[in-house]
Short mmCIF file of C-alpha atoms in Angstrom, two decimals:
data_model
loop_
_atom_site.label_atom_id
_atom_site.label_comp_id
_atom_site.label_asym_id
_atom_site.label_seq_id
_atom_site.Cartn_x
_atom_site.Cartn_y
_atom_site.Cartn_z
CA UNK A 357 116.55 -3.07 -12.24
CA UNK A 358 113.71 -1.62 -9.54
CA UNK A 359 117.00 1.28 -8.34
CA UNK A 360 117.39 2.21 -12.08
CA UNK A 361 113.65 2.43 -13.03
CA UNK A 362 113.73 5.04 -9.93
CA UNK A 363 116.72 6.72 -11.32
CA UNK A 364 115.28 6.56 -14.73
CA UNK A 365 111.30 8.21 -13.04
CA UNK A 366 113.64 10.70 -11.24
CA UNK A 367 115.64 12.15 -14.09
CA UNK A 368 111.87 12.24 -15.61
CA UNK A 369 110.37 14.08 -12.93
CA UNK A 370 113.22 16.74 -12.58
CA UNK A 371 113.10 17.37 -16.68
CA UNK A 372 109.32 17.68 -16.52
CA UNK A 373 109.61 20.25 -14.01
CA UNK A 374 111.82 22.26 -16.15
CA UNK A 375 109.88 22.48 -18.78
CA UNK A 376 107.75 25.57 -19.73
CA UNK A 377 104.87 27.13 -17.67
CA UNK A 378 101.88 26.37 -19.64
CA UNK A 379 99.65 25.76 -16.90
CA UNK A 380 100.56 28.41 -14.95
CA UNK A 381 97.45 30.29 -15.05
CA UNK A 382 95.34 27.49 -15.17
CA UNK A 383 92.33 28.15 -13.00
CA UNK A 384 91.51 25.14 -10.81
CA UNK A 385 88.43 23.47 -11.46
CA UNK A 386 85.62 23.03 -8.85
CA UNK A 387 85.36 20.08 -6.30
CA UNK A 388 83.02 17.28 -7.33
CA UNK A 389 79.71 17.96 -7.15
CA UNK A 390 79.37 21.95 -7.12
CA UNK A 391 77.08 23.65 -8.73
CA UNK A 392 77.81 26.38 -10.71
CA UNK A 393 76.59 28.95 -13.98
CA UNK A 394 73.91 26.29 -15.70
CA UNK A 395 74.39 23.29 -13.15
CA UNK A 396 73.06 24.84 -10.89
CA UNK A 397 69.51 23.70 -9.10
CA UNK A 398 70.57 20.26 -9.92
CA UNK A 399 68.24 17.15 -10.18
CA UNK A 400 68.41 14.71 -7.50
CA UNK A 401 66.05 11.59 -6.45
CA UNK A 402 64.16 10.71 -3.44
CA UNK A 403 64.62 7.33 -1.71
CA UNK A 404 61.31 6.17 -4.11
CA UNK A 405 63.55 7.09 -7.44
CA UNK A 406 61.53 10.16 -8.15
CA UNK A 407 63.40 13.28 -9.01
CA UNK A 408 62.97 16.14 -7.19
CA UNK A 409 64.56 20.34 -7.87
CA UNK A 410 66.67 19.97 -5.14
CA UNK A 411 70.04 21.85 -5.41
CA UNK A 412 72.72 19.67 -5.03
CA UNK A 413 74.99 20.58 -1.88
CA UNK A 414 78.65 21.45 -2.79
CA UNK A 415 81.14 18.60 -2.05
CA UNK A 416 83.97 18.96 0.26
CA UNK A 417 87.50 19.35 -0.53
CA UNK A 418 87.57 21.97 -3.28
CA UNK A 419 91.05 23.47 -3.34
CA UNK A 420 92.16 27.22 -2.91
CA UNK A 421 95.60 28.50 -3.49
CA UNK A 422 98.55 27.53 -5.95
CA UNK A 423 98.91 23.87 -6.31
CA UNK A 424 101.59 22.25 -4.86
CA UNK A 425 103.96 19.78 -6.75
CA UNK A 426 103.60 21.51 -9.82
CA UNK A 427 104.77 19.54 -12.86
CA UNK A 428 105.11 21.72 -15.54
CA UNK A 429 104.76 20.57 -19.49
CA UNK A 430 104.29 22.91 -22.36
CA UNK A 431 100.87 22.04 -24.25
CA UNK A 432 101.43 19.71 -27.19
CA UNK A 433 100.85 22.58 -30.06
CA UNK A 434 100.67 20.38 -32.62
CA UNK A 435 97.68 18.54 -31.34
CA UNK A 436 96.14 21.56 -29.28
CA UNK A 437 93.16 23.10 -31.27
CA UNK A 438 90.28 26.34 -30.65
CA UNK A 439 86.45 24.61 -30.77
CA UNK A 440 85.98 26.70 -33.37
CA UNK A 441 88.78 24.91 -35.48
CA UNK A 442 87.83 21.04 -34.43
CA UNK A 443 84.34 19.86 -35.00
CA UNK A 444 83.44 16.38 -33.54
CA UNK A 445 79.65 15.94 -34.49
CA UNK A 446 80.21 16.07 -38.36
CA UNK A 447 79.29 18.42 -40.71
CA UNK A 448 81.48 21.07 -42.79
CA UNK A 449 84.80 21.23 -41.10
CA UNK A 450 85.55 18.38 -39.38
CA UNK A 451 88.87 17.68 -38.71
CA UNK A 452 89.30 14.20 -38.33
CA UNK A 453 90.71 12.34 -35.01
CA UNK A 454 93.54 10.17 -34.25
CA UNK A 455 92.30 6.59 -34.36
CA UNK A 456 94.55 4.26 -32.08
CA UNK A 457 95.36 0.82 -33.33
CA UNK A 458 93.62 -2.22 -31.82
CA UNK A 459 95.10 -3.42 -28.51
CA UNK A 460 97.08 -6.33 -29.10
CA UNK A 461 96.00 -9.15 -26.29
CA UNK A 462 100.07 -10.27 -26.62
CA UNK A 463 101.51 -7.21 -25.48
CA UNK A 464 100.78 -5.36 -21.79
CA UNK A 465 98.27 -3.14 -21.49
CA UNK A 466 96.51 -1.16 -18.79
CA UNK A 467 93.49 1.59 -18.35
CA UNK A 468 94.12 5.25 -17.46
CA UNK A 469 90.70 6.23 -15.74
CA UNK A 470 89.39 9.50 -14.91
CA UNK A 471 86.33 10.25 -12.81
CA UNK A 472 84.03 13.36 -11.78
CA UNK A 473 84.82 15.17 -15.52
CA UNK A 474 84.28 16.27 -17.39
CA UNK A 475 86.30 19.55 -17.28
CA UNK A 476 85.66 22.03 -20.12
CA UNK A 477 88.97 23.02 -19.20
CA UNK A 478 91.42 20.15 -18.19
CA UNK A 479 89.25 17.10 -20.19
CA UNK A 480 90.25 18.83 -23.48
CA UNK A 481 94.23 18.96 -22.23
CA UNK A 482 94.11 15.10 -21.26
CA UNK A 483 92.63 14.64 -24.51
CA UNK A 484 95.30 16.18 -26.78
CA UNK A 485 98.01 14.39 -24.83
CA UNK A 486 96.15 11.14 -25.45
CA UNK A 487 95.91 12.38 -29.33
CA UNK A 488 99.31 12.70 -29.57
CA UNK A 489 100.55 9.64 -28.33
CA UNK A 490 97.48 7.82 -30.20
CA UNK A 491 96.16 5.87 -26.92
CA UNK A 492 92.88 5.88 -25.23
CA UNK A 493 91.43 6.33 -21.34
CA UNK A 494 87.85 5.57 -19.89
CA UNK A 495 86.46 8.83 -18.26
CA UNK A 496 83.93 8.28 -16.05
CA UNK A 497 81.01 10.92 -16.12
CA UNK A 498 78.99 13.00 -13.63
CA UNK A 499 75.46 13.35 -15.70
CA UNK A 500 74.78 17.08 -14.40
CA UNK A 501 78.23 17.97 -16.47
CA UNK A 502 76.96 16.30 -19.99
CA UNK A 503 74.87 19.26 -21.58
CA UNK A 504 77.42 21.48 -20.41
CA UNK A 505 80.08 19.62 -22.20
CA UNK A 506 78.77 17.90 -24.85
CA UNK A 507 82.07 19.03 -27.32
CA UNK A 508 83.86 17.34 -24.76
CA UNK A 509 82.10 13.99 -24.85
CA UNK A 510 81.94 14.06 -28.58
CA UNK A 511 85.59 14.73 -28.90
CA UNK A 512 86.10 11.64 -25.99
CA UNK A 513 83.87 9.37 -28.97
CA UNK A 514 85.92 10.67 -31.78
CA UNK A 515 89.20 9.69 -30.43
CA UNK A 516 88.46 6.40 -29.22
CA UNK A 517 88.16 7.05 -26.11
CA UNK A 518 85.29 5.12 -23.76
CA UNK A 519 82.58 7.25 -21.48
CA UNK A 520 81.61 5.64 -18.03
CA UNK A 521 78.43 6.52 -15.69
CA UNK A 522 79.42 8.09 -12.43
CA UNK A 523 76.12 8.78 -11.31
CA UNK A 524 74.65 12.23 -12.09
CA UNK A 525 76.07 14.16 -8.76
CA UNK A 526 78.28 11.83 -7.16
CA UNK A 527 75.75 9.46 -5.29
CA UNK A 528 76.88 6.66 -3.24
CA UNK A 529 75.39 3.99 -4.74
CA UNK A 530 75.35 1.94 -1.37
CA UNK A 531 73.33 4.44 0.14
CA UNK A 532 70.47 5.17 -1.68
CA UNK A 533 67.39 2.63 -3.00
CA UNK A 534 67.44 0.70 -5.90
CA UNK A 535 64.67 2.50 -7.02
CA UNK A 536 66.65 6.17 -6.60
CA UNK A 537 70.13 3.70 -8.05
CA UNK A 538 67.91 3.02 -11.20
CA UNK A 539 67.01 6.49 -11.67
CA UNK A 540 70.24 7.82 -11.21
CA UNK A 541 72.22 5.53 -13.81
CA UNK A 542 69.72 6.13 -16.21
CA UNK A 543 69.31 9.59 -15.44
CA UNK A 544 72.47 10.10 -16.20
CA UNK A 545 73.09 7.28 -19.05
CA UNK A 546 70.17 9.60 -21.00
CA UNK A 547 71.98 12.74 -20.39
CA UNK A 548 75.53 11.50 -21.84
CA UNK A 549 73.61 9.61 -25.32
CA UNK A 550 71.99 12.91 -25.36
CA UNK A 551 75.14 14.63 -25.38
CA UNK A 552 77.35 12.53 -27.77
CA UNK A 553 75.42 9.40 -28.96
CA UNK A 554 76.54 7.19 -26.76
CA UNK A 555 75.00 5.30 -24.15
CA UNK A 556 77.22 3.52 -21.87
CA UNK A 557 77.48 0.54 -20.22
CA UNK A 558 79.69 0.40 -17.20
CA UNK A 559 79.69 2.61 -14.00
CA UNK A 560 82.14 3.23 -11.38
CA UNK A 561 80.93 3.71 -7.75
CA UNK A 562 81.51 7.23 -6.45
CA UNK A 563 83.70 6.84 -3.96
CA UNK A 564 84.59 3.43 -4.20
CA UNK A 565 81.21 2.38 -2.12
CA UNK A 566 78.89 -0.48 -3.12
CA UNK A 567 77.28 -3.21 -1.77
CA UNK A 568 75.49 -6.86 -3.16
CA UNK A 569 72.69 -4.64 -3.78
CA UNK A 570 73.47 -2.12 -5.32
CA UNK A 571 75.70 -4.26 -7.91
CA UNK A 572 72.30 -6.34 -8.47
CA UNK A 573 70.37 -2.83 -9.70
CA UNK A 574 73.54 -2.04 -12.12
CA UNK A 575 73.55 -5.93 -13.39
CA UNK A 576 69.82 -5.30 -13.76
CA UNK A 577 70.57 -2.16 -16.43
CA UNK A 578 73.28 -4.55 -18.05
CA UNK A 579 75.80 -2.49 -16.67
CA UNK A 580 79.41 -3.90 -15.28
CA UNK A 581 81.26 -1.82 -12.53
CA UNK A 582 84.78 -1.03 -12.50
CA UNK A 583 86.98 -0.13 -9.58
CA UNK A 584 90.46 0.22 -9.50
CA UNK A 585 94.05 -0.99 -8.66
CA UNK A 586 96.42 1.97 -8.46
CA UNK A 587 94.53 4.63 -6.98
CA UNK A 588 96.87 8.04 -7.49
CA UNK A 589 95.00 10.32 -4.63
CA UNK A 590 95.26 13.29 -6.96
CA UNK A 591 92.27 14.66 -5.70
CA UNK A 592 93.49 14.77 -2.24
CA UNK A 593 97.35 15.84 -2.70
CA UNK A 594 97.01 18.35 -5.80
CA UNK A 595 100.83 17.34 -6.48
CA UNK A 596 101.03 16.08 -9.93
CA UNK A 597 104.75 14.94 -9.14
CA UNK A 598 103.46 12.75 -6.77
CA UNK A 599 100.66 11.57 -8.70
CA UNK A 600 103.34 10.40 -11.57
CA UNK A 601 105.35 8.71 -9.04
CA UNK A 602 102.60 6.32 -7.67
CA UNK A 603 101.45 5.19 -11.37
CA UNK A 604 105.48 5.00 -12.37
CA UNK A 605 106.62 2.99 -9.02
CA UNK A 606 103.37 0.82 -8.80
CA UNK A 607 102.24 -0.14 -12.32
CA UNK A 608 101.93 -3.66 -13.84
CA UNK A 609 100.29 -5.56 -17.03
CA UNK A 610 96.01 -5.21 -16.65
CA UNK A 611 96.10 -2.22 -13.86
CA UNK A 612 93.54 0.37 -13.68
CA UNK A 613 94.79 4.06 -12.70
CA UNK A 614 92.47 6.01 -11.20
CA UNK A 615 93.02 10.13 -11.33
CA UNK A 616 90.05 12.57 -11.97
CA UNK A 617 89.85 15.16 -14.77
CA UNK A 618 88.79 18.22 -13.09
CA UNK A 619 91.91 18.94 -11.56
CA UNK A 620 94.86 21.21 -13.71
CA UNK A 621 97.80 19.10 -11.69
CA UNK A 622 95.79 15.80 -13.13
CA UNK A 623 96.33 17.41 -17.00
CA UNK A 624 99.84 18.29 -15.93
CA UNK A 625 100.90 14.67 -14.93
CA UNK A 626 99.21 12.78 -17.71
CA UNK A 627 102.05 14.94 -19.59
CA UNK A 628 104.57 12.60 -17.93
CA UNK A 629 102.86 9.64 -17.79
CA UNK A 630 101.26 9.15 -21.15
CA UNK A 631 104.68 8.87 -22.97
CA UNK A 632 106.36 7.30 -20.07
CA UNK A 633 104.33 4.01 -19.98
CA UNK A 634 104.29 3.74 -23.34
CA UNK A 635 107.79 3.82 -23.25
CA UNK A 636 107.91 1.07 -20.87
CA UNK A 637 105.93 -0.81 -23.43
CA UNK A 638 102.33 -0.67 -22.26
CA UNK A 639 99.24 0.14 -24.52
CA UNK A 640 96.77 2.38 -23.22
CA UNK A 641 93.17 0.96 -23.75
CA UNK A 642 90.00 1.33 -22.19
CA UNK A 643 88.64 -1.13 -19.32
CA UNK A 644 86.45 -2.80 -21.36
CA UNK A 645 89.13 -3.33 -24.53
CA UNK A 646 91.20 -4.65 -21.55
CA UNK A 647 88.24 -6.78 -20.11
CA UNK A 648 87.38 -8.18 -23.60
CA UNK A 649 91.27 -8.98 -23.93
CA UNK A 650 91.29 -10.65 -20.65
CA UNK A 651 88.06 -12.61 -20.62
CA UNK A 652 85.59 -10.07 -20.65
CA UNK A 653 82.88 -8.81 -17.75
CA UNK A 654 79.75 -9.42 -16.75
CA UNK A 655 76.85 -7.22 -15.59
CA UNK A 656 76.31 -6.40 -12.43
CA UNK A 657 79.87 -7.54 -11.43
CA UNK A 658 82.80 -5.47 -10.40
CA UNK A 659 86.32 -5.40 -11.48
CA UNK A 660 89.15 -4.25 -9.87
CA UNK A 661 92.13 -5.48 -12.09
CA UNK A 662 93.16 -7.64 -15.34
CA UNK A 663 96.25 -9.01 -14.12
#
């Protein structure tokens, strides 16, 4: 059974490959954390929690050159529309979104998870893929990129979808106060209800750092952390071939994926993956529809699976 699954994810990979060019010209988006056009001279907060003008420094790791690994996927056309044509704050216009069924607790499910979005110009490709196949992800959001995106966020609500805090510039949350951790989360918790109406209620540790601590400060702002099980490296390999390979090879009932959504090889491989696991019978939820069907969470705790 495991030799055919990995002829089965083979003959997947090679036809995705195949397939049409559509990203070709895709731009790649900025490393986590740069500042750019109207993020720049970004807010950040002292070891007392106050907020100071400081500029935030530009991460490392952002990626030059053509991506390598390419998987190629024509854009869903059907699903694919201008801003000007879909409208997700109401009003004249509005074209209404997919709404995915309920998860039902008898059947697998697992969490597709994106961090450090979002992306004006990969988020909205995730999300039509996601439309089409009528599931849902958790995207967890930097607060500086809110404002910026709010048609983005909205369009996240609209479908379903659930929006994390990922601190407002990438902040280790095991490195800073619990004053400056307070003032971050809700820093940032402000800017996304600000942007689509929605305030949420569970963070994910940039990184993957926290401490006792730290956990205690996000308890405090009845907030639950998530972490993850299946952790695709996108951000470090750019090879969205590879990226489908580790979900495909690795995946089980109550996982959480973790990929990030400001990377065009990301948008390529949910392409693959999207229809593939639902083919091998798992819905996609969010982490807290698969918390709530597994028990639930608590504040202040962290999850890393709901196996």
């Amino acid at each position: 059974m495991r030799k055919h699954g990995r002829l089965m994810t083979g003959i997947m990979l090679a036809a995705m490959i195949s397939l049409s060019a559509a990203f070709a010209s895709m731009a790649e988006e900025s490393a986590p954390g740069v500042a750019a056009g109207p993020e720049a001279g970004l807010i950040t907060w002292d070891e007392t929690g106050s907020q100071t003008g400081q500029t935030a420094a530009a991460e490392a790791g952002s990626q030059t050159g053509p991506e390598a690994g390419r998987v190629e996927a024509s854009t869903p056309a059907a699903v694919i529309a201008t801003e000007e044509e879909r409208v997700y704050s109401g009003g004249p216009g509005v074209v209404a979104s997919v709404t995915p069924a309920p998860a039902d607790t008898g059947r697998p499910m697992i969490a597709l998870t994106f961090d450090d979005g979002p992306s004006g110009e990969n988020t909205p490709v995730i999300l039509s893929y996601l439309e089409q196949y009528s599931a849902k992800a958790t995207f967890f959001v930097l607060g500086h990129k809110a404002a910026a995106n709010a048609s983005v966020l909205q369009r996240m609500v609209a479908d379903g979808c659930e929006i994390g805090n990922h601190t407002w510039n990438h902040e280790k949350i095991n490195k800073i106060s619990a004053a400056a951790l307070t003032g971050v989360l809700n820093s940032t918790n402000d800017a996304i209800q600000a942007a689509c109406g929605v305030r949420p209620t569970i963070m994910r540790p940039p990184g993957g750092g926290y401490n006792d601590a730290a956990l205690a400060t996000v308890g405090s702002l009845g907030m639950s952390a998530y972490y993850w099980s299946i952790d695709t490296r996108d951000w470090e390999h750019r090879n969205a071939a590879k990226t489908v390979e580790t979900v495909l090879n690795n995946v089980r009932d109550g996982d959480i994926i973790l990929m990030h959504d400001i990377h065009g090889c990301t948008a390529e491989s949910a392409a693959v993956l999207i229809p593939e696991l639902i083919n091998r019978g798992f819905q996609l939820v969010t982490v807290t529809e698969l918390a709530n069907a597994r028990g639930g969470a608590q504040p202040g705790q962290i999850y890393f699976n709901f196996r």
